[in-house]
């Protein structure tokens, strides 16, 4: 029977008591349609606005109404909970300190969810209220992988044009890797080349991954990436470039490729190593410029440098006569 159908937010009935147009007949009709969310059904049908539902929740349960926006989501708290748990519990963290974490949820009275959030974060959970569709819409923006990548690219220098030479994994790239990930990989490699780096390291931690460049012997962190992005599609893109086995994540692999970066041919040697948090990647940039060291940088006196250059110039015009 339709009267046995229960909304996921059945608890809202107490707050909605006496609201205009929300009578027993209307609620029974929604039950007959087996609507999952009472709040979304009311707001979608124009019976009660989201703001009015939020006001009634605040008045009845003393829980603040807070429709989330992507800019309100706290990145530190998001790392504590992770995308998987946010989707599982249909909530988003909007702030935290050493003592508490504030989450927007459509089930603010669910003590089981609050207990799980406290166990995950190590902080007391403070629940704020938003309608299910408001949370879902915000999640679609926050967890959109393309948006994450484009946000990262906006913070780095524009990549030089990179062309894969010899056909390598060119035919596979469009099928297995989204274009924004290809752009991110190109940006990392071209920026390393621009900074005259000898190596690129991509290493994964529990919650994030680091991109490091080795410049003049020093390993410097240049970028922090979400681990799911770096250990997944980014590593796959690099393995495709070097003709490595993308499906095998449990053994070390080694490969190489040749690129044209801003008109110059550059070799790239790629090594992968399995770790607890994903495959670590080391890329050695085989740059011909590294061998072209001006004499003055060797610490030679100016007159000695000129004498050597003169000898080299003269030797190029000599003809070896054999007998």
mmCIF file of C-alpha atoms in Angstrom:
data_model
loop_
_atom_site.group_PDB
_atom_site.id
_atom_site.type_symbol
_atom_site.label_atom_id
_atom_site.label_comp_id
_atom_site.label_asym_id
_atom_site.label_seq_id
_atom_site.Cartn_x
_atom_site.Cartn_y
_atom_site.Cartn_z
ATOM 1 C CA UNK A 1 0.000 0.000 0.000
ATOM 2 C CA UNK A 2 1.117 3.554 -0.712
ATOM 3 C CA UNK A 3 0.638 4.530 2.952
ATOM 4 C CA UNK A 4 3.532 2.217 3.833
ATOM 5 C CA UNK A 5 5.978 4.145 1.622
ATOM 6 C CA UNK A 6 8.421 6.190 3.701
ATOM 7 C CA UNK A 7 10.399 9.178 2.451
ATOM 8 C CA UNK A 8 14.129 9.301 3.103
ATOM 9 C CA UNK A 9 13.421 12.561 4.939
ATOM 10 C CA UNK A 10 10.328 11.389 6.823
ATOM 11 C CA UNK A 11 11.499 13.464 9.773
ATOM 12 C CA UNK A 12 10.549 16.616 7.812
ATOM 13 C CA UNK A 13 6.826 15.984 8.409
ATOM 14 C CA UNK A 14 7.088 17.437 11.899
ATOM 15 C CA UNK A 15 8.620 20.676 10.564
ATOM 16 C CA UNK A 16 6.057 20.903 7.750
ATOM 17 C CA UNK A 17 3.039 20.535 10.015
ATOM 18 C CA UNK A 18 0.671 23.409 9.256
ATOM 19 C CA UNK A 19 2.505 24.541 6.106
ATOM 20 C CA UNK A 20 -0.004 25.847 3.512
ATOM 21 C CA UNK A 21 -1.097 23.170 1.041
ATOM 22 C CA UNK A 22 0.819 20.379 2.770
ATOM 23 C CA UNK A 23 -2.026 18.287 4.127
ATOM 24 C CA UNK A 24 -2.532 14.539 4.589
ATOM 25 C CA UNK A 25 -4.088 14.108 1.142
ATOM 26 C CA UNK A 26 -1.118 15.763 -0.548
ATOM 27 C CA UNK A 27 1.390 13.678 1.455
ATOM 28 C CA UNK A 28 -0.544 10.474 0.582
ATOM 29 C CA UNK A 29 -0.405 11.397 -3.106
ATOM 30 C CA UNK A 30 3.393 11.769 -2.865
ATOM 31 C CA UNK A 31 3.617 8.405 -1.104
ATOM 32 C CA UNK A 32 1.596 6.832 -3.890
ATOM 33 C CA UNK A 33 4.143 8.190 -6.379
ATOM 34 C CA UNK A 34 6.924 6.745 -4.196
ATOM 35 C CA UNK A 35 8.892 9.966 -4.157
ATOM 36 C CA UNK A 36 12.280 9.354 -2.482
ATOM 37 C CA UNK A 37 12.618 12.855 -0.999
ATOM 38 C CA UNK A 38 9.755 14.829 0.488
ATOM 39 C CA UNK A 39 11.723 18.073 0.389
ATOM 40 C CA UNK A 40 12.609 17.746 -3.293
ATOM 41 C CA UNK A 41 9.019 16.793 -4.155
ATOM 42 C CA UNK A 42 7.651 19.871 -2.387
ATOM 43 C CA UNK A 43 10.239 22.256 -3.842
ATOM 44 C CA UNK A 44 9.990 20.759 -7.327
ATOM 45 C CA UNK A 45 6.218 21.032 -7.355
ATOM 46 C CA UNK A 46 6.272 24.626 -6.206
ATOM 47 C CA UNK A 47 4.350 23.888 -3.026
ATOM 48 C CA UNK A 48 7.054 25.147 -0.670
ATOM 49 C CA UNK A 49 10.262 26.947 -1.624
ATOM 50 C CA UNK A 50 13.658 25.554 -0.530
ATOM 51 C CA UNK A 51 14.169 28.659 1.601
ATOM 52 C CA UNK A 52 10.846 28.106 3.371
ATOM 53 C CA UNK A 53 11.674 24.445 3.997
ATOM 54 C CA UNK A 54 15.021 25.548 5.424
ATOM 55 C CA UNK A 55 13.335 28.117 7.649
ATOM 56 C CA UNK A 56 10.903 25.499 8.989
ATOM 57 C CA UNK A 57 13.782 23.083 9.705
ATOM 58 C CA UNK A 58 15.665 25.806 11.567
ATOM 59 C CA UNK A 59 12.585 26.751 13.590
ATOM 60 C CA UNK A 60 11.710 23.160 14.499
ATOM 61 C CA UNK A 61 15.106 21.533 14.980
ATOM 62 C CA UNK A 62 17.441 24.519 15.463
ATOM 63 C CA UNK A 63 19.517 23.346 12.478
ATOM 64 C CA UNK A 64 20.770 26.044 10.123
ATOM 65 C CA UNK A 65 19.833 25.946 6.439
ATOM 66 C CA UNK A 66 22.929 26.217 4.230
ATOM 67 C CA UNK A 67 22.595 25.435 0.478
ATOM 68 C CA UNK A 68 26.198 24.625 -0.540
ATOM 69 C CA UNK A 69 28.171 26.167 -3.379
ATOM 70 C CA UNK A 70 31.509 24.867 -4.722
ATOM 71 C CA UNK A 71 33.387 27.840 -3.271
ATOM 72 C CA UNK A 72 31.992 27.023 0.203
ATOM 73 C CA UNK A 73 33.355 23.475 0.266
ATOM 74 C CA UNK A 74 36.386 23.191 2.547
ATOM 75 C CA UNK A 75 39.237 21.406 0.741
ATOM 76 C CA UNK A 76 41.040 20.306 3.905
ATOM 77 C CA UNK A 77 37.862 18.731 5.293
ATOM 78 C CA UNK A 78 37.157 17.194 1.888
ATOM 79 C CA UNK A 79 40.534 15.437 2.042
ATOM 80 C CA UNK A 80 39.672 14.128 5.497
ATOM 81 C CA UNK A 81 36.416 12.538 4.341
ATOM 82 C CA UNK A 82 37.153 11.744 0.686
ATOM 83 C CA UNK A 83 34.820 11.759 -2.290
ATOM 84 C CA UNK A 84 33.659 8.179 -1.675
ATOM 85 C CA UNK A 85 32.309 8.957 1.809
ATOM 86 C CA UNK A 86 30.795 12.273 0.741
ATOM 87 C CA UNK A 87 28.806 10.484 -1.946
ATOM 88 C CA UNK A 88 27.956 7.577 0.337
ATOM 89 C CA UNK A 89 26.441 9.850 2.984
ATOM 90 C CA UNK A 90 25.257 12.585 0.562
ATOM 91 C CA UNK A 91 27.015 15.416 2.364
ATOM 92 C CA UNK A 92 29.682 18.064 1.842
ATOM 93 C CA UNK A 93 32.071 19.578 4.422
ATOM 94 C CA UNK A 94 32.053 23.364 4.541
ATOM 95 C CA UNK A 95 34.551 24.020 7.309
ATOM 96 C CA UNK A 96 36.499 22.577 10.212
ATOM 97 C CA UNK A 97 38.854 23.406 13.042
ATOM 98 C CA UNK A 98 40.691 21.299 15.613
ATOM 99 C CA UNK A 99 37.476 20.508 17.483
ATOM 100 C CA UNK A 100 34.669 20.202 14.935
ATOM 101 C CA UNK A 101 33.776 19.641 11.303
ATOM 102 C CA UNK A 102 30.731 21.301 9.707
ATOM 103 C CA UNK A 103 28.884 19.283 7.081
ATOM 104 C CA UNK A 104 25.878 20.083 4.907
ATOM 105 C CA UNK A 105 23.507 17.135 4.681
ATOM 106 C CA UNK A 106 19.886 16.377 3.856
ATOM 107 C CA UNK A 107 19.762 14.005 6.871
ATOM 108 C CA UNK A 108 20.952 16.154 9.771
ATOM 109 C CA UNK A 109 19.204 13.974 12.377
ATOM 110 C CA UNK A 110 20.914 10.742 11.323
ATOM 111 C CA UNK A 111 23.154 9.973 14.316
ATOM 112 C CA UNK A 112 24.753 6.988 12.566
ATOM 113 C CA UNK A 113 26.063 9.234 9.781
ATOM 114 C CA UNK A 114 27.297 11.794 12.300
ATOM 115 C CA UNK A 115 29.129 9.063 14.205
ATOM 116 C CA UNK A 116 30.850 7.839 11.040
ATOM 117 C CA UNK A 117 31.884 11.385 10.094
ATOM 118 C CA UNK A 118 33.337 11.927 13.562
ATOM 119 C CA UNK A 119 35.278 8.657 13.328
ATOM 120 C CA UNK A 120 36.664 9.613 9.904
ATOM 121 C CA UNK A 121 37.597 13.188 10.773
ATOM 122 C CA UNK A 122 38.480 12.893 14.459
ATOM 123 C CA UNK A 123 36.252 15.925 15.108
ATOM 124 C CA UNK A 124 32.763 16.553 16.428
ATOM 125 C CA UNK A 125 30.284 16.724 13.537
ATOM 126 C CA UNK A 126 28.032 19.778 13.281
ATOM 127 C CA UNK A 127 25.206 19.235 10.784
ATOM 128 C CA UNK A 128 23.737 21.928 8.530
ATOM 129 C CA UNK A 129 20.725 21.337 6.306
ATOM 130 C CA UNK A 130 20.218 21.511 2.542
ATOM 131 C CA UNK A 131 17.817 19.818 0.164
ATOM 132 C CA UNK A 132 19.072 16.617 -1.563
ATOM 133 C CA UNK A 133 19.066 18.156 -5.040
ATOM 134 C CA UNK A 134 21.072 21.156 -3.780
ATOM 135 C CA UNK A 135 23.769 18.875 -2.379
ATOM 136 C CA UNK A 136 23.807 16.698 -5.487
ATOM 137 C CA UNK A 137 24.162 19.693 -7.812
ATOM 138 C CA UNK A 138 27.099 21.003 -5.777
ATOM 139 C CA UNK A 139 28.749 17.567 -5.759
ATOM 140 C CA UNK A 140 28.546 17.362 -9.539
ATOM 141 C CA UNK A 141 30.606 20.549 -9.726
ATOM 142 C CA UNK A 142 33.041 19.775 -6.905
ATOM 143 C CA UNK A 143 33.825 16.258 -8.073
ATOM 144 C CA UNK A 144 33.817 16.956 -11.807
ATOM 145 C CA UNK A 145 37.277 15.641 -12.824
ATOM 146 C CA UNK A 146 37.553 17.976 -15.810
ATOM 147 C CA UNK A 147 36.878 21.001 -13.607
ATOM 148 C CA UNK A 148 39.555 19.886 -11.123
ATOM 149 C CA UNK A 149 42.107 19.605 -13.920
ATOM 150 C CA UNK A 150 41.233 22.946 -15.514
ATOM 151 C CA UNK A 151 41.486 24.613 -12.077
ATOM 152 C CA UNK A 152 44.985 23.145 -11.761
ATOM 153 C CA UNK A 153 45.978 24.239 -15.259
ATOM 154 C CA UNK A 154 44.852 27.785 -14.497
ATOM 155 C CA UNK A 155 47.574 27.958 -11.824
ATOM 156 C CA UNK A 156 50.493 26.889 -14.028
ATOM 157 C CA UNK A 157 52.172 28.297 -17.103
ATOM 158 C CA UNK A 158 50.636 27.436 -20.444
ATOM 159 C CA UNK A 159 52.295 24.312 -21.895
ATOM 160 C CA UNK A 160 54.463 24.371 -24.966
ATOM 161 C CA UNK A 161 53.177 22.378 -27.921
ATOM 162 C CA UNK A 162 54.099 18.719 -27.447
ATOM 163 C CA UNK A 163 54.049 16.199 -30.308
ATOM 164 C CA UNK A 164 54.670 12.488 -29.823
ATOM 165 C CA UNK A 165 57.164 11.245 -32.423
ATOM 166 C CA UNK A 166 57.139 7.799 -33.966
ATOM 167 C CA UNK A 167 53.469 7.020 -33.318
ATOM 168 C CA UNK A 168 54.112 5.537 -29.799
ATOM 169 C CA UNK A 169 50.796 5.359 -28.019
ATOM 170 C CA UNK A 170 49.148 8.003 -30.158
ATOM 171 C CA UNK A 171 46.327 5.778 -31.364
ATOM 172 C CA UNK A 172 45.464 4.811 -27.763
ATOM 173 C CA UNK A 173 45.466 8.200 -26.075
ATOM 174 C CA UNK A 174 42.046 9.443 -27.196
ATOM 175 C CA UNK A 175 40.381 6.154 -26.243
ATOM 176 C CA UNK A 176 41.826 5.702 -22.745
ATOM 177 C CA UNK A 177 42.615 9.193 -21.440
ATOM 178 C CA UNK A 178 40.317 12.269 -21.328
ATOM 179 C CA UNK A 179 41.682 15.339 -23.182
ATOM 180 C CA UNK A 180 42.056 17.439 -19.988
ATOM 181 C CA UNK A 181 44.381 14.776 -18.538
ATOM 182 C CA UNK A 182 46.484 14.854 -21.708
ATOM 183 C CA UNK A 183 46.705 18.639 -21.350
ATOM 184 C CA UNK A 184 47.771 18.280 -17.698
ATOM 185 C CA UNK A 185 50.510 15.759 -18.577
ATOM 186 C CA UNK A 186 51.753 18.030 -21.381
ATOM 187 C CA UNK A 187 51.799 20.982 -18.994
ATOM 188 C CA UNK A 188 53.906 19.105 -16.438
ATOM 189 C CA UNK A 189 56.420 17.878 -19.034
ATOM 190 C CA UNK A 190 56.718 21.189 -20.894
ATOM 191 C CA UNK A 191 57.174 23.163 -17.680
ATOM 192 C CA UNK A 192 59.885 20.752 -16.558
ATOM 193 C CA UNK A 193 61.603 21.192 -19.946
ATOM 194 C CA UNK A 194 61.255 24.977 -19.698
ATOM 195 C CA UNK A 195 62.901 24.937 -16.241
ATOM 196 C CA UNK A 196 65.731 22.700 -17.568
ATOM 197 C CA UNK A 197 64.788 19.873 -15.186
ATOM 198 C CA UNK A 198 66.578 16.551 -15.503
ATOM 199 C CA UNK A 199 63.822 14.467 -13.849
ATOM 200 C CA UNK A 200 60.125 14.574 -13.041
ATOM 201 C CA UNK A 201 58.882 12.591 -10.023
ATOM 202 C CA UNK A 202 55.200 11.836 -9.369
ATOM 203 C CA UNK A 203 54.776 10.369 -5.885
ATOM 204 C CA UNK A 204 51.585 9.486 -4.020
ATOM 205 C CA UNK A 205 50.648 9.934 -0.374
ATOM 206 C CA UNK A 206 47.570 8.872 1.550
ATOM 207 C CA UNK A 207 45.437 11.814 0.400
ATOM 208 C CA UNK A 208 47.381 13.660 -2.297
ATOM 209 C CA UNK A 209 50.169 13.287 -4.830
ATOM 210 C CA UNK A 210 53.216 15.471 -5.399
ATOM 211 C CA UNK A 211 54.884 16.465 -8.663
ATOM 212 C CA UNK A 212 58.587 17.238 -8.202
ATOM 213 C CA UNK A 213 61.196 18.562 -10.618
ATOM 214 C CA UNK A 214 64.927 17.947 -10.216
ATOM 215 C CA UNK A 215 66.688 21.175 -11.155
ATOM 216 C CA UNK A 216 70.454 21.549 -10.686
ATOM 217 C CA UNK A 217 70.448 18.485 -8.437
ATOM 218 C CA UNK A 218 67.685 19.737 -6.121
ATOM 219 C CA UNK A 219 64.288 17.992 -6.032
ATOM 220 C CA UNK A 220 61.597 20.654 -5.737
ATOM 221 C CA UNK A 221 57.852 20.169 -5.244
ATOM 222 C CA UNK A 222 56.017 22.177 -7.913
ATOM 223 C CA UNK A 223 52.462 20.855 -7.740
ATOM 224 C CA UNK A 224 50.081 18.946 -5.469
ATOM 225 C CA UNK A 225 47.336 16.867 -7.118
ATOM 226 C CA UNK A 226 44.360 14.842 -5.886
ATOM 227 C CA UNK A 227 45.640 11.274 -5.485
ATOM 228 C CA UNK A 228 42.734 9.773 -7.444
ATOM 229 C CA UNK A 229 43.664 11.944 -10.426
ATOM 230 C CA UNK A 230 47.441 11.528 -10.246
ATOM 231 C CA UNK A 231 47.574 7.782 -9.523
ATOM 232 C CA UNK A 232 44.838 7.002 -12.045
ATOM 233 C CA UNK A 233 44.402 8.834 -15.371
ATOM 234 C CA UNK A 234 47.632 10.872 -15.183
ATOM 235 C CA UNK A 235 49.823 7.805 -14.663
ATOM 236 C CA UNK A 236 47.876 6.003 -17.407
ATOM 237 C CA UNK A 237 48.574 8.858 -19.822
ATOM 238 C CA UNK A 238 52.307 8.757 -19.093
ATOM 239 C CA UNK A 239 52.414 4.963 -19.449
ATOM 240 C CA UNK A 240 50.649 5.202 -22.808
ATOM 241 C CA UNK A 241 53.220 7.739 -23.986
ATOM 242 C CA UNK A 242 56.030 5.292 -23.134
ATOM 243 C CA UNK A 243 54.223 2.217 -24.533
ATOM 244 C CA UNK A 244 53.915 0.578 -21.096
ATOM 245 C CA UNK A 245 51.224 -1.868 -19.971
ATOM 246 C CA UNK A 246 48.435 0.301 -18.564
ATOM 247 C CA UNK A 247 46.547 -2.687 -17.132
ATOM 248 C CA UNK A 248 49.461 -3.922 -15.005
ATOM 249 C CA UNK A 249 49.903 -1.969 -11.770
ATOM 250 C CA UNK A 250 51.773 -4.578 -9.721
ATOM 251 C CA UNK A 251 55.230 -4.727 -11.305
ATOM 252 C CA UNK A 252 57.899 -2.145 -12.157
ATOM 253 C CA UNK A 253 57.990 -1.060 -15.787
ATOM 254 C CA UNK A 254 60.435 0.888 -17.895
ATOM 255 C CA UNK A 255 59.974 2.513 -21.290
ATOM 256 C CA UNK A 256 60.842 5.510 -23.375
ATOM 257 C CA UNK A 257 59.449 7.849 -25.964
ATOM 258 C CA UNK A 258 60.549 10.792 -28.073
ATOM 259 C CA UNK A 259 58.745 14.137 -28.069
ATOM 260 C CA UNK A 260 58.945 17.402 -29.912
ATOM 261 C CA UNK A 261 58.609 20.259 -27.423
ATOM 262 C CA UNK A 262 58.458 23.760 -28.892
ATOM 263 C CA UNK A 263 60.235 22.500 -32.006
ATOM 264 C CA UNK A 264 63.028 20.663 -30.179
ATOM 265 C CA UNK A 265 63.338 16.861 -30.083
ATOM 266 C CA UNK A 266 63.508 15.549 -26.523
ATOM 267 C CA UNK A 267 63.862 11.987 -25.253
ATOM 268 C CA UNK A 268 61.794 10.835 -22.287
ATOM 269 C CA UNK A 269 62.650 7.731 -20.276
ATOM 270 C CA UNK A 270 59.796 6.571 -18.023
ATOM 271 C CA UNK A 271 60.007 4.232 -15.020
ATOM 272 C CA UNK A 272 57.075 3.148 -12.830
ATOM 273 C CA UNK A 273 57.209 1.460 -9.441
ATOM 274 C CA UNK A 274 54.213 0.075 -7.496
ATOM 275 C CA UNK A 275 53.650 1.587 -4.027
ATOM 276 C CA UNK A 276 50.925 1.366 -1.377
ATOM 277 C CA UNK A 277 49.128 4.412 -2.806
ATOM 278 C CA UNK A 278 49.637 3.882 -6.543
ATOM 279 C CA UNK A 279 52.401 3.707 -9.119
ATOM 280 C CA UNK A 280 55.269 6.116 -8.564
ATOM 281 C CA UNK A 281 56.554 7.583 -11.832
ATOM 282 C CA UNK A 282 60.000 8.943 -12.640
ATOM 283 C CA UNK A 283 60.584 10.590 -16.015
ATOM 284 C CA UNK A 284 64.148 11.339 -17.120
ATOM 285 C CA UNK A 285 64.302 14.183 -19.630
ATOM 286 C CA UNK A 286 67.030 13.506 -22.186
ATOM 287 C CA UNK A 287 67.672 17.085 -23.244
ATOM 288 C CA UNK A 288 70.491 17.852 -25.682
ATOM 289 C CA UNK A 289 70.771 21.336 -24.170
ATOM 290 C CA UNK A 290 72.167 19.813 -20.966
ATOM 291 C CA UNK A 291 75.404 18.963 -22.807
ATOM 292 C CA UNK A 292 75.789 22.462 -24.212
ATOM 293 C CA UNK A 293 77.646 24.202 -21.360
ATOM 294 C CA UNK A 294 79.334 27.539 -22.170
ATOM 295 C CA UNK A 295 83.052 27.632 -21.363
ATOM 296 C CA UNK A 296 82.622 30.546 -18.967
ATOM 297 C CA UNK A 297 80.374 28.365 -16.766
ATOM 298 C CA UNK A 298 83.286 25.928 -16.342
ATOM 299 C CA UNK A 299 85.230 28.580 -14.467
ATOM 300 C CA UNK A 300 87.835 29.121 -17.175
ATOM 301 C CA UNK A 301 89.534 32.487 -17.578
ATOM 302 C CA UNK A 302 88.140 34.550 -20.509
ATOM 303 C CA UNK A 303 91.439 34.379 -22.452
ATOM 304 C CA UNK A 304 91.544 30.569 -22.057
ATOM 305 C CA UNK A 305 87.938 30.247 -23.261
ATOM 306 C CA UNK A 306 88.709 32.373 -26.331
ATOM 307 C CA UNK A 307 91.806 30.307 -27.114
ATOM 308 C CA UNK A 308 89.827 27.028 -26.928
ATOM 309 C CA UNK A 309 87.040 28.428 -29.107
ATOM 310 C CA UNK A 310 89.626 29.583 -31.662
ATOM 311 C CA UNK A 311 91.204 26.109 -31.736
ATOM 312 C CA UNK A 312 87.828 24.441 -32.200
ATOM 313 C CA UNK A 313 86.934 26.842 -35.006
ATOM 314 C CA UNK A 314 90.263 26.182 -36.726
ATOM 315 C CA UNK A 315 89.926 22.408 -36.356
ATOM 316 C CA UNK A 316 86.583 22.461 -38.133
ATOM 317 C CA UNK A 317 88.333 23.858 -41.235
ATOM 318 C CA UNK A 318 91.180 21.324 -41.218
ATOM 319 C CA UNK A 319 91.336 18.475 -43.728
ATOM 320 C CA UNK A 320 92.857 15.180 -42.622
ATOM 321 C CA UNK A 321 95.292 13.863 -45.311
ATOM 322 C CA UNK A 322 96.187 10.198 -45.214
ATOM 323 C CA UNK A 323 98.638 8.470 -47.090
#
